[in-house]
Amino acid sequence: MSDVRHVLVLPDRDAVEEVVEALRERFGVREEPQVVRDALAGEDDAEDAQWLVVLRDEEERLDAAGLDAFAGEWEGWREEP
């Protein structure tokens, strides 16, 4: 079993909620993704934060390019962990 993870970076909490639901529908993700709020360095404003959705992909069945395009639908992207 591998420890492959995908990290989707999204602009706000609303996008995260939509993405988590869509991951189940489009990619068949069964395990609940980890959601993390990541404040940008040097920013004091609570609005200046990125939201991360961390997906474990132990079976390596999720396509990285597909996830990147998917995150782009919400003005986000996939980061290499």
Tab-separated table of N, CA, C and O in Angstrom:
chain	number	residue	atom	x	y	z
A	1	MET	N	0.842	-1.162	0.000
A	1	MET	CA	0.000	0.000	0.000
A	1	MET	C	0.895	1.236	0.000
A	1	MET	O	1.823	1.348	0.768
A	2	SER	N	0.616	2.188	-0.893
A	2	SER	CA	1.415	3.408	-0.979
A	2	SER	C	0.743	4.532	-0.186
A	2	SER	O	-0.387	4.414	0.252
A	3	ASP	N	1.460	5.636	-0.044
A	3	ASP	CA	0.925	6.785	0.685
A	3	ASP	C	0.811	7.978	-0.268
A	3	ASP	O	1.347	9.035	-0.009
A	4	VAL	N	0.142	7.774	-1.384
A	4	VAL	CA	-0.032	8.835	-2.368
A	4	VAL	C	-1.109	9.788	-1.872
A	4	VAL	O	-2.168	9.367	-1.417
A	5	ARG	N	-0.786	11.079	-1.954
A	5	ARG	CA	-1.749	12.107	-1.568
A	5	ARG	C	-1.834	13.145	-2.673
A	5	ARG	O	-0.862	13.419	-3.354
A	6	HIS	N	-3.009	13.712	-2.814
A	6	HIS	CA	-3.233	14.823	-3.727
A	6	HIS	C	-3.714	15.992	-2.891
A	6	HIS	O	-4.535	15.812	-1.991
A	7	VAL	N	-3.206	17.176	-3.187
A	7	VAL	CA	-3.611	18.380	-2.461
A	7	VAL	C	-4.227	19.346	-3.465
A	7	VAL	O	-3.560	19.785	-4.402
A	8	LEU	N	-5.503	19.644	-3.267
A	8	LEU	CA	-6.191	20.621	-4.100
A	8	LEU	C	-6.224	21.938	-3.340
A	8	LEU	O	-6.618	21.980	-2.171
A	9	VAL	N	-5.804	23.019	-3.986
A	9	VAL	CA	-5.777	24.347	-3.383
A	9	VAL	C	-6.958	25.125	-3.948
A	9	VAL	O	-7.097	25.245	-5.174
A	10	LEU	N	-7.798	25.643	-3.051
A	10	LEU	CA	-9.026	26.322	-3.468
A	10	LEU	C	-9.130	27.697	-2.807
A	10	LEU	O	-8.552	27.931	-1.738
A	11	PRO	N	-9.877	28.609	-3.424
A	11	PRO	CA	-9.899	29.993	-2.946
A	11	PRO	C	-10.746	30.252	-1.707
A	11	PRO	O	-10.492	31.220	-0.982
A	12	ASP	N	-11.763	29.437	-1.441
A	12	ASP	CA	-12.626	29.743	-0.291
A	12	ASP	C	-13.368	28.496	0.197
A	12	ASP	O	-13.357	27.451	-0.443
A	13	ARG	N	-14.003	28.651	1.338
A	13	ARG	CA	-14.695	27.540	1.993
A	13	ARG	C	-15.861	27.015	1.152
A	13	ARG	O	-16.109	25.812	1.104
A	14	ASP	N	-16.576	27.914	0.484
A	14	ASP	CA	-17.693	27.472	-0.348
A	14	ASP	C	-17.214	26.537	-1.450
A	14	ASP	O	-17.852	25.517	-1.735
A	15	ALA	N	-16.095	26.883	-2.074
A	15	ALA	CA	-15.527	26.032	-3.121
A	15	ALA	C	-15.158	24.669	-2.549
A	15	ALA	O	-15.389	23.635	-3.184
A	16	VAL	N	-14.600	24.653	-1.345
A	16	VAL	CA	-14.214	23.390	-0.702
A	16	VAL	C	-15.423	22.485	-0.526
A	16	VAL	O	-15.372	21.300	-0.843
A	17	GLU	N	-16.508	23.039	-0.026
A	17	GLU	CA	-17.703	22.235	0.210
A	17	GLU	C	-18.231	21.638	-1.093
A	17	GLU	O	-18.615	20.469	-1.144
A	18	GLU	N	-18.223	22.442	-2.158
A	18	GLU	CA	-18.684	21.949	-3.452
A	18	GLU	C	-17.745	20.874	-3.993
A	18	GLU	O	-18.190	19.866	-4.543
A	19	VAL	N	-16.440	21.086	-3.849
A	19	VAL	CA	-15.448	20.142	-4.354
A	19	VAL	C	-15.550	18.801	-3.631
A	19	VAL	O	-15.500	17.748	-4.263
A	20	VAL	N	-15.702	18.822	-2.324
A	20	VAL	CA	-15.792	17.569	-1.560
A	20	VAL	C	-16.988	16.748	-2.044
A	20	VAL	O	-16.879	15.537	-2.250
A	21	GLU	N	-18.115	17.400	-2.262
A	21	GLU	CA	-19.295	16.695	-2.747
A	21	GLU	C	-19.066	16.177	-4.175
A	21	GLU	O	-19.388	15.030	-4.493
A	22	ALA	N	-18.491	17.013	-5.021
A	22	ALA	CA	-18.258	16.627	-6.418
A	22	ALA	C	-17.227	15.509	-6.536
A	22	ALA	O	-17.296	14.694	-7.461
A	23	LEU	N	-16.262	15.444	-5.624
A	23	LEU	CA	-15.267	14.362	-5.642
A	23	LEU	C	-15.941	13.008	-5.487
A	23	LEU	O	-15.556	12.038	-6.136
A	24	ARG	N	-16.942	12.957	-4.649
A	24	ARG	CA	-17.683	11.698	-4.449
A	24	ARG	C	-18.411	11.306	-5.734
A	24	ARG	O	-18.390	10.154	-6.144
A	25	GLU	N	-19.058	12.300	-6.338
A	25	GLU	CA	-19.866	12.024	-7.525
A	25	GLU	C	-19.000	11.720	-8.748
A	25	GLU	O	-19.259	10.768	-9.467
A	26	ARG	N	-18.004	12.531	-8.998
A	26	ARG	CA	-17.231	12.410	-10.235
A	26	ARG	C	-16.123	11.371	-10.170
A	26	ARG	O	-15.856	10.665	-11.123
A	27	PHE	N	-15.444	11.293	-9.017
A	27	PHE	CA	-14.290	10.401	-8.918
A	27	PHE	C	-14.542	9.183	-8.023
A	27	PHE	O	-13.667	8.349	-7.862
A	28	GLY	N	-15.712	9.119	-7.395
A	28	GLY	CA	-16.022	7.987	-6.535
A	28	GLY	C	-15.186	7.937	-5.269
A	28	GLY	O	-14.962	6.860	-4.716
A	29	VAL	N	-14.742	9.108	-4.796
A	29	VAL	CA	-13.941	9.163	-3.572
A	29	VAL	C	-14.826	8.755	-2.404
A	29	VAL	O	-15.880	9.332	-2.172
A	30	ARG	N	-14.390	7.737	-1.670
A	30	ARG	CA	-15.183	7.222	-0.552
A	30	ARG	C	-14.728	7.777	0.789
A	30	ARG	O	-15.518	8.062	1.664
A	31	GLU	N	-13.428	7.931	0.936
A	31	GLU	CA	-12.879	8.420	2.197
A	31	GLU	C	-13.043	9.945	2.284
A	31	GLU	O	-12.821	10.647	1.301
A	32	GLU	N	-13.433	10.426	3.436
A	32	GLU	CA	-13.609	11.868	3.634
A	32	GLU	C	-12.268	12.576	3.479
A	32	GLU	O	-11.313	12.268	4.182
A	33	PRO	N	-12.169	13.540	2.554
A	33	PRO	CA	-10.918	14.286	2.396
A	33	PRO	C	-10.653	15.160	3.621
A	33	PRO	O	-11.579	15.580	4.308
A	34	GLN	N	-9.394	15.427	3.876
A	34	GLN	CA	-9.018	16.333	4.965
A	34	GLN	C	-9.080	17.760	4.424
A	34	GLN	O	-8.537	18.052	3.359
A	35	VAL	N	-9.732	18.657	5.154
A	35	VAL	CA	-9.841	20.061	4.760
A	35	VAL	C	-8.988	20.886	5.709
A	35	VAL	O	-9.092	20.758	6.929
A	36	VAL	N	-8.137	21.757	5.128
A	36	VAL	CA	-7.215	22.562	5.919
A	36	VAL	C	-7.290	24.002	5.443
A	36	VAL	O	-7.220	24.264	4.238
A	37	ARG	N	-7.420	24.941	6.369
A	37	ARG	CA	-7.348	26.371	6.035
A	37	ARG	C	-5.899	26.787	6.204
A	37	ARG	O	-5.312	26.613	7.263
A	38	ASP	N	-5.326	27.368	5.153
A	38	ASP	CA	-3.913	27.727	5.142
A	38	ASP	C	-3.790	29.235	4.963
A	38	ASP	O	-3.941	29.746	3.853
A	39	ALA	N	-3.528	29.954	6.061
A	39	ALA	CA	-3.348	31.404	5.977
A	39	ALA	C	-2.071	31.696	5.206
A	39	ALA	O	-1.052	31.043	5.385
A	40	LEU	N	-2.143	32.674	4.331
A	40	LEU	CA	-0.984	33.046	3.535
A	40	LEU	C	0.035	33.774	4.402
A	40	LEU	O	-0.324	34.564	5.271
A	41	ALA	N	1.291	33.514	4.173
A	41	ALA	CA	2.363	34.115	4.969
A	41	ALA	C	2.285	35.638	4.931
A	41	ALA	O	2.148	36.232	3.867
A	42	GLY	N	2.348	36.252	6.103
A	42	GLY	CA	2.359	37.702	6.200
A	42	GLY	C	1.000	38.354	6.093
A	42	GLY	O	0.887	39.569	6.133
A	43	GLU	N	-0.049	37.577	5.950
A	43	GLU	CA	-1.386	38.148	5.804
A	43	GLU	C	-2.129	38.070	7.127
A	43	GLU	O	-2.230	37.026	7.728
A	44	ASP	N	-2.668	39.214	7.555
A	44	ASP	CA	-3.429	39.268	8.800
A	44	ASP	C	-4.927	39.136	8.560
A	44	ASP	O	-5.675	38.794	9.460
A	45	ASP	N	-5.357	39.442	7.366
A	45	ASP	CA	-6.774	39.431	7.035
A	45	ASP	C	-7.273	37.991	6.915
A	45	ASP	O	-6.692	37.187	6.194
A	46	ALA	N	-8.362	37.680	7.601
A	46	ALA	CA	-8.913	36.324	7.563
A	46	ALA	C	-9.362	35.928	6.159
A	46	ALA	O	-9.443	34.748	5.838
A	47	GLU	N	-9.647	36.916	5.314
A	47	GLU	CA	-10.058	36.618	3.948
A	47	GLU	C	-8.892	36.102	3.110
A	47	GLU	O	-9.090	35.463	2.093
A	48	ASP	N	-7.666	36.443	3.509
A	48	ASP	CA	-6.482	36.049	2.745
A	48	ASP	C	-6.012	34.666	3.193
A	48	ASP	O	-5.059	34.535	3.938
A	49	ALA	N	-6.715	33.664	2.725
A	49	ALA	CA	-6.358	32.293	3.076
A	49	ALA	C	-6.680	31.403	1.893
A	49	ALA	O	-7.548	31.711	1.081
A	50	GLN	N	-5.962	30.323	1.802
A	50	GLN	CA	-6.270	29.291	0.827
A	50	GLN	C	-6.849	28.118	1.596
A	50	GLN	O	-6.549	27.928	2.768
A	51	TRP	N	-7.645	27.371	0.930
A	51	TRP	CA	-8.218	26.170	1.518
A	51	TRP	C	-7.658	24.969	0.784
A	51	TRP	O	-7.580	24.967	-0.443
A	52	LEU	N	-7.250	23.977	1.535
A	52	LEU	CA	-6.655	22.772	0.968
A	52	LEU	C	-7.579	21.579	1.196
A	52	LEU	O	-8.143	21.430	2.275
A	53	VAL	N	-7.697	20.771	0.171
A	53	VAL	CA	-8.408	19.502	0.282
A	53	VAL	C	-7.364	18.427	0.026
A	53	VAL	O	-6.778	18.358	-1.056
A	54	VAL	N	-7.101	17.613	1.046
A	54	VAL	CA	-6.074	16.573	0.954
A	54	VAL	C	-6.763	15.222	0.770
A	54	VAL	O	-7.584	14.816	1.589
A	55	LEU	N	-6.407	14.557	-0.331
A	55	LEU	CA	-6.996	13.265	-0.657
A	55	LEU	C	-5.947	12.175	-0.559
A	55	LEU	O	-4.865	12.302	-1.143
A	56	ARG	N	-6.243	11.120	0.141
A	56	ARG	CA	-5.372	9.948	0.131
A	56	ARG	C	-5.774	9.092	-1.052
A	56	ARG	O	-6.955	8.902	-1.324
A	57	ASP	N	-4.780	8.587	-1.762
A	57	ASP	CA	-5.023	7.779	-2.959
A	57	ASP	C	-4.113	6.564	-2.919
A	57	ASP	O	-3.233	6.390	-3.757
A	58	GLU	N	-4.322	5.723	-1.921
A	58	GLU	CA	-3.461	4.564	-1.707
A	58	GLU	C	-3.477	3.595	-2.886
A	58	GLU	O	-2.498	2.919	-3.149
A	59	GLU	N	-4.590	3.542	-3.586
A	59	GLU	CA	-4.697	2.632	-4.730
A	59	GLU	C	-4.196	3.285	-6.014
A	59	GLU	O	-4.186	2.646	-7.069
A	60	GLU	N	-3.796	4.545	-5.926
A	60	GLU	CA	-3.288	5.311	-7.065
A	60	GLU	C	-4.229	5.237	-8.262
A	60	GLU	O	-3.830	5.015	-9.389
A	61	ARG	N	-5.505	5.469	-8.003
A	61	ARG	CA	-6.495	5.403	-9.071
A	61	ARG	C	-6.947	6.776	-9.553
A	61	ARG	O	-7.635	6.882	-10.555
A	62	LEU	N	-6.562	7.841	-8.845
A	62	LEU	CA	-6.950	9.196	-9.241
A	62	LEU	C	-5.899	9.791	-10.171
A	62	LEU	O	-4.702	9.730	-9.884
A	63	ASP	N	-6.338	10.362	-11.264
A	63	ASP	CA	-5.456	10.948	-12.264
A	63	ASP	C	-5.080	12.371	-11.856
A	63	ASP	O	-5.961	13.211	-11.649
A	64	ALA	N	-3.773	12.636	-11.725
A	64	ALA	CA	-3.298	13.941	-11.286
A	64	ALA	C	-3.751	15.059	-12.223
A	64	ALA	O	-4.231	16.102	-11.773
A	65	ALA	N	-3.624	14.854	-13.522
A	65	ALA	CA	-4.035	15.885	-14.482
A	65	ALA	C	-5.546	16.113	-14.420
A	65	ALA	O	-6.011	17.252	-14.509
A	66	GLY	N	-6.297	15.042	-14.242
A	66	GLY	CA	-7.745	15.166	-14.117
A	66	GLY	C	-8.141	15.952	-12.877
A	66	GLY	O	-9.064	16.767	-12.906
A	67	LEU	N	-7.432	15.699	-11.768
A	67	LEU	CA	-7.707	16.445	-10.534
A	67	LEU	C	-7.335	17.918	-10.677
A	67	LEU	O	-8.018	18.795	-10.149
A	68	ASP	N	-6.260	18.204	-11.400
A	68	ASP	CA	-5.857	19.591	-11.625
A	68	ASP	C	-6.935	20.330	-12.421
A	68	ASP	O	-7.332	21.441	-12.074
A	69	ALA	N	-7.406	19.716	-13.490
A	69	ALA	CA	-8.477	20.318	-14.290
A	69	ALA	C	-9.750	20.475	-13.466
A	69	ALA	O	-10.442	21.493	-13.546
A	70	PHE	N	-10.041	19.469	-12.645
A	70	PHE	CA	-11.209	19.501	-11.772
A	70	PHE	C	-11.126	20.686	-10.810
A	70	PHE	O	-12.077	21.460	-10.680
A	71	ALA	N	-9.993	20.870	-10.139
A	71	ALA	CA	-9.823	21.997	-9.206
A	71	ALA	C	-9.932	23.328	-9.944
A	71	ALA	O	-10.441	24.311	-9.394
A	72	GLY	N	-9.480	23.356	-11.195
A	72	GLY	CA	-9.562	24.574	-11.991
A	72	GLY	C	-10.987	25.044	-12.215
A	72	GLY	O	-11.224	26.243	-12.427
A	73	GLU	N	-11.939	24.143	-12.151
A	73	GLU	CA	-13.348	24.518	-12.288
A	73	GLU	C	-13.789	25.444	-11.155
A	73	GLU	O	-14.780	26.155	-11.280
A	74	TRP	N	-13.059	25.422	-10.051
A	74	TRP	CA	-13.340	26.290	-8.897
A	74	TRP	C	-12.222	27.311	-8.686
A	74	TRP	O	-12.002	27.795	-7.583
A	75	GLU	N	-11.475	27.611	-9.754
A	75	GLU	CA	-10.357	28.553	-9.712
A	75	GLU	C	-9.261	28.084	-8.753
A	75	GLU	O	-8.618	28.887	-8.077
A	76	GLY	N	-9.071	26.790	-8.687
A	76	GLY	CA	-8.031	26.205	-7.852
A	76	GLY	C	-7.045	25.419	-8.690
A	76	GLY	O	-7.059	25.479	-9.915
A	77	TRP	N	-6.204	24.658	-8.013
A	77	TRP	CA	-5.198	23.832	-8.686
A	77	TRP	C	-4.783	22.709	-7.774
A	77	TRP	O	-5.114	22.691	-6.593
A	78	ARG	N	-4.026	21.746	-8.349
A	78	ARG	CA	-3.488	20.631	-7.578
A	78	ARG	C	-2.018	20.897	-7.300
A	78	ARG	O	-1.263	21.222	-8.194
A	79	GLU	N	-1.643	20.795	-6.040
A	79	GLU	CA	-0.240	20.965	-5.616
A	79	GLU	C	0.391	19.597	-5.430
A	79	GLU	O	-0.275	18.660	-5.024
A	80	GLU	N	1.676	19.524	-5.675
A	80	GLU	CA	2.409	18.320	-5.310
A	80	GLU	C	2.652	18.390	-3.803
A	80	GLU	O	3.140	19.403	-3.326
A	81	PRO	N	2.281	17.354	-3.051
A	81	PRO	CA	2.490	17.414	-1.584
A	81	PRO	C	3.959	17.395	-1.201
A	81	PRO	O	4.800	17.039	-1.937
